[in-house]
JSON list of C-alpha atoms in Angstrom, two decimals:
[
{"chain": "A", "resi": 15, "resn": "UNK", "atom": "CA", "xyz": [-103.51, 25.52, 20.84]},
{"chain": "A", "resi": 16, "resn": "UNK", "atom": "CA", "xyz": [-101.14, 23.62, 18.53]},
{"chain": "A", "resi": 17, "resn": "UNK", "atom": "CA", "xyz": [-98.55, 23.44, 21.31]},
{"chain": "A", "resi": 18, "resn": "UNK", "atom": "CA", "xyz": [-101.14, 21.97, 23.68]},
{"chain": "A", "resi": 19, "resn": "UNK", "atom": "CA", "xyz": [-102.29, 19.44, 21.06]},
{"chain": "A", "resi": 20, "resn": "UNK", "atom": "CA", "xyz": [-98.67, 18.48, 20.36]},
{"chain": "A", "resi": 21, "resn": "UNK", "atom": "CA", "xyz": [-97.95, 18.04, 24.08]},
{"chain": "A", "resi": 22, "resn": "UNK", "atom": "CA", "xyz": [-101.04, 15.86, 24.55]},
{"chain": "A", "resi": 23, "resn": "UNK", "atom": "CA", "xyz": [-100.15, 13.77, 21.53]},
{"chain": "A", "resi": 24, "resn": "UNK", "atom": "CA", "xyz": [-96.64, 13.15, 22.91]},
{"chain": "A", "resi": 25, "resn": "UNK", "atom": "CA", "xyz": [-98.06, 12.18, 26.30]},
{"chain": "A", "resi": 26, "resn": "UNK", "atom": "CA", "xyz": [-100.51, 9.76, 24.71]},
{"chain": "A", "resi": 27, "resn": "UNK", "atom": "CA", "xyz": [-97.71, 8.19, 22.64]},
{"chain": "A", "resi": 28, "resn": "UNK", "atom": "CA", "xyz": [-95.50, 7.93, 25.71]},
{"chain": "A", "resi": 29, "resn": "UNK", "atom": "CA", "xyz": [-98.31, 6.31, 27.71]},
{"chain": "A", "resi": 30, "resn": "UNK", "atom": "CA", "xyz": [-98.87, 3.82, 24.87]},
{"chain": "A", "resi": 31, "resn": "UNK", "atom": "CA", "xyz": [-95.16, 2.97, 24.74]},
{"chain": "A", "resi": 32, "resn": "UNK", "atom": "CA", "xyz": [-95.03, 2.48, 28.51]},
{"chain": "A", "resi": 33, "resn": "UNK", "atom": "CA", "xyz": [-98.08, 0.19, 28.42]},
{"chain": "A", "resi": 34, "resn": "UNK", "atom": "CA", "xyz": [-96.49, -1.80, 25.62]},
{"chain": "A", "resi": 35, "resn": "UNK", "atom": "CA", "xyz": [-93.22, -2.10, 27.53]},
{"chain": "A", "resi": 36, "resn": "UNK", "atom": "CA", "xyz": [-95.03, -3.30, 30.67]},
{"chain": "A", "resi": 37, "resn": "UNK", "atom": "CA", "xyz": [-97.04, -5.76, 28.62]},
{"chain": "A", "resi": 38, "resn": "UNK", "atom": "CA", "xyz": [-93.94, -7.06, 26.85]},
{"chain": "A", "resi": 39, "resn": "UNK", "atom": "CA", "xyz": [-91.98, -7.31, 30.10]},
{"chain": "A", "resi": 40, "resn": "UNK", "atom": "CA", "xyz": [-94.77, -9.27, 31.75]},
{"chain": "A", "resi": 41, "resn": "UNK", "atom": "CA", "xyz": [-94.64, -11.93, 29.04]},
{"chain": "A", "resi": 42, "resn": "UNK", "atom": "CA", "xyz": [-90.88, -12.20, 28.52]},
{"chain": "A", "resi": 43, "resn": "UNK", "atom": "CA", "xyz": [-89.57, -15.74, 28.85]},
{"chain": "A", "resi": 44, "resn": "UNK", "atom": "CA", "xyz": [-85.88, -16.61, 28.78]},
{"chain": "A", "resi": 45, "resn": "UNK", "atom": "CA", "xyz": [-84.46, -19.99, 27.76]},
{"chain": "A", "resi": 46, "resn": "UNK", "atom": "CA", "xyz": [-81.23, -20.84, 29.54]},
{"chain": "A", "resi": 47, "resn": "UNK", "atom": "CA", "xyz": [-79.06, -23.73, 28.36]},
{"chain": "A", "resi": 48, "resn": "UNK", "atom": "CA", "xyz": [-76.12, -25.09, 30.33]},
{"chain": "A", "resi": 49, "resn": "UNK", "atom": "CA", "xyz": [-73.83, -28.02, 29.91]},
{"chain": "A", "resi": 50, "resn": "UNK", "atom": "CA", "xyz": [-70.91, -29.27, 31.93]},
{"chain": "A", "resi": 51, "resn": "UNK", "atom": "CA", "xyz": [-68.73, -32.26, 31.25]},
{"chain": "A", "resi": 52, "resn": "UNK", "atom": "CA", "xyz": [-71.52, -34.61, 32.35]},
{"chain": "A", "resi": 53, "resn": "UNK", "atom": "CA", "xyz": [-74.81, -32.66, 32.59]},
{"chain": "A", "resi": 54, "resn": "UNK", "atom": "CA", "xyz": [-77.09, -31.06, 30.01]},
{"chain": "A", "resi": 55, "resn": "UNK", "atom": "CA", "xyz": [-79.69, -28.63, 31.37]},
{"chain": "A", "resi": 56, "resn": "UNK", "atom": "CA", "xyz": [-82.35, -26.21, 30.16]},
{"chain": "A", "resi": 57, "resn": "UNK", "atom": "CA", "xyz": [-84.49, -23.78, 32.14]},
{"chain": "A", "resi": 58, "resn": "UNK", "atom": "CA", "xyz": [-87.20, -21.25, 31.41]},
{"chain": "A", "resi": 59, "resn": "UNK", "atom": "CA", "xyz": [-87.31, -18.11, 33.58]},
{"chain": "A", "resi": 60, "resn": "UNK", "atom": "CA", "xyz": [-89.19, -14.84, 33.45]},
{"chain": "A", "resi": 61, "resn": "UNK", "atom": "CA", "xyz": [-87.46, -11.49, 33.25]},
{"chain": "A", "resi": 62, "resn": "UNK", "atom": "CA", "xyz": [-88.35, -11.13, 36.94]},
{"chain": "A", "resi": 63, "resn": "UNK", "atom": "CA", "xyz": [-86.34, -14.25, 37.85]},
{"chain": "A", "resi": 64, "resn": "UNK", "atom": "CA", "xyz": [-89.24, -16.66, 38.38]},
{"chain": "A", "resi": 65, "resn": "UNK", "atom": "CA", "xyz": [-88.20, -20.18, 37.38]},
{"chain": "A", "resi": 66, "resn": "UNK", "atom": "CA", "xyz": [-90.97, -21.70, 35.25]},
{"chain": "A", "resi": 67, "resn": "UNK", "atom": "CA", "xyz": [-89.11, -24.92, 34.40]},
{"chain": "A", "resi": 68, "resn": "UNK", "atom": "CA", "xyz": [-85.79, -26.64, 34.97]},
{"chain": "A", "resi": 69, "resn": "UNK", "atom": "CA", "xyz": [-84.79, -29.91, 33.30]},
{"chain": "A", "resi": 70, "resn": "UNK", "atom": "CA", "xyz": [-81.51, -31.81, 33.65]},
{"chain": "A", "resi": 71, "resn": "UNK", "atom": "CA", "xyz": [-80.06, -34.94, 32.08]},
{"chain": "A", "resi": 72, "resn": "UNK", "atom": "CA", "xyz": [-76.98, -36.45, 33.61]},
{"chain": "A", "resi": 73, "resn": "UNK", "atom": "CA", "xyz": [-74.25, -38.65, 32.15]},
{"chain": "A", "resi": 74, "resn": "UNK", "atom": "CA", "xyz": [-73.11, -39.93, 35.57]},
{"chain": "A", "resi": 75, "resn": "UNK", "atom": "CA", "xyz": [-74.05, -43.57, 34.88]},
{"chain": "A", "resi": 76, "resn": "UNK", "atom": "CA", "xyz": [-72.34, -43.50, 31.48]},
{"chain": "A", "resi": 77, "resn": "UNK", "atom": "CA", "xyz": [-69.23, -41.93, 32.99]},
{"chain": "A", "resi": 78, "resn": "UNK", "atom": "CA", "xyz": [-69.17, -44.55, 35.74]},
{"chain": "A", "resi": 79, "resn": "UNK", "atom": "CA", "xyz": [-69.35, -47.33, 33.13]},
{"chain": "A", "resi": 80, "resn": "UNK", "atom": "CA", "xyz": [-66.48, -45.70, 31.20]},
{"chain": "A", "resi": 81, "resn": "UNK", "atom": "CA", "xyz": [-64.54, -45.04, 34.43]},
{"chain": "A", "resi": 82, "resn": "UNK", "atom": "CA", "xyz": [-64.50, -41.33, 33.70]},
{"chain": "A", "resi": 83, "resn": "UNK", "atom": "CA", "xyz": [-65.52, -38.72, 31.18]},
{"chain": "A", "resi": 84, "resn": "UNK", "atom": "CA", "xyz": [-64.56, -39.47, 27.58]},
{"chain": "A", "resi": 85, "resn": "UNK", "atom": "CA", "xyz": [-64.86, -36.17, 25.70]},
{"chain": "A", "resi": 86, "resn": "UNK", "atom": "CA", "xyz": [-66.05, -37.63, 22.39]},
{"chain": "A", "resi": 87, "resn": "UNK", "atom": "CA", "xyz": [-68.71, -39.73, 24.15]},
{"chain": "A", "resi": 88, "resn": "UNK", "atom": "CA", "xyz": [-69.78, -36.76, 26.29]},
{"chain": "A", "resi": 89, "resn": "UNK", "atom": "CA", "xyz": [-70.10, -34.53, 23.20]},
{"chain": "A", "resi": 90, "resn": "UNK", "atom": "CA", "xyz": [-72.34, -37.05, 21.45]},
{"chain": "A", "resi": 91, "resn": "UNK", "atom": "CA", "xyz": [-74.46, -37.42, 24.58]},
{"chain": "A", "resi": 92, "resn": "UNK", "atom": "CA", "xyz": [-74.86, -33.62, 24.84]},
{"chain": "A", "resi": 93, "resn": "UNK", "atom": "CA", "xyz": [-76.00, -33.49, 21.21]},
{"chain": "A", "resi": 94, "resn": "UNK", "atom": "CA", "xyz": [-78.60, -36.17, 21.97]},
{"chain": "A", "resi": 95, "resn": "UNK", "atom": "CA", "xyz": [-79.70, -34.69, 25.31]},
{"chain": "A", "resi": 96, "resn": "UNK", "atom": "CA", "xyz": [-80.01, -31.03, 24.30]},
{"chain": "A", "resi": 97, "resn": "UNK", "atom": "CA", "xyz": [-83.26, -31.29, 22.27]},
{"chain": "A", "resi": 98, "resn": "UNK", "atom": "CA", "xyz": [-84.75, -33.51, 24.99]},
{"chain": "A", "resi": 99, "resn": "UNK", "atom": "CA", "xyz": [-84.07, -31.06, 27.84]},
{"chain": "A", "resi": 100, "resn": "UNK", "atom": "CA", "xyz": [-85.17, -28.01, 25.81]},
{"chain": "A", "resi": 101, "resn": "UNK", "atom": "CA", "xyz": [-88.45, -29.69, 24.80]},
{"chain": "A", "resi": 102, "resn": "UNK", "atom": "CA", "xyz": [-88.95, -30.84, 28.39]},
{"chain": "A", "resi": 103, "resn": "UNK", "atom": "CA", "xyz": [-88.41, -27.33, 29.77]},
{"chain": "A", "resi": 104, "resn": "UNK", "atom": "CA", "xyz": [-90.81, -25.81, 27.22]},
{"chain": "A", "resi": 105, "resn": "UNK", "atom": "CA", "xyz": [-93.44, -28.43, 28.07]},
{"chain": "A", "resi": 106, "resn": "UNK", "atom": "CA", "xyz": [-92.93, -27.97, 31.84]},
{"chain": "A", "resi": 107, "resn": "UNK", "atom": "CA", "xyz": [-93.30, -24.19, 31.46]},
{"chain": "A", "resi": 108, "resn": "UNK", "atom": "CA", "xyz": [-96.47, -24.60, 29.39]},
{"chain": "A", "resi": 109, "resn": "UNK", "atom": "CA", "xyz": [-94.94, -23.06, 26.28]},
{"chain": "A", "resi": 110, "resn": "UNK", "atom": "CA", "xyz": [-95.71, -24.64, 22.93]}
]
């Protein structure tokens, strides 16, 4: 009888863990951040690969004015753009 009770308890615990894992997996959101020499981007995707949001800010106009990429200027622009694209992606994905 104790062996049966122990087996049932383990199965119930396992079922609870599996439900929790499925529940957690269904709500997992991933923030991706990317920057190149002239773009700053952020995206929100699910663990299943569904893109919920994608936001990009470009430095193309600035680079054209400067006749090319100036690393110190690009770095400052990335620092300014990063919070903007992350907040935009969160808002677009409906995450507060």
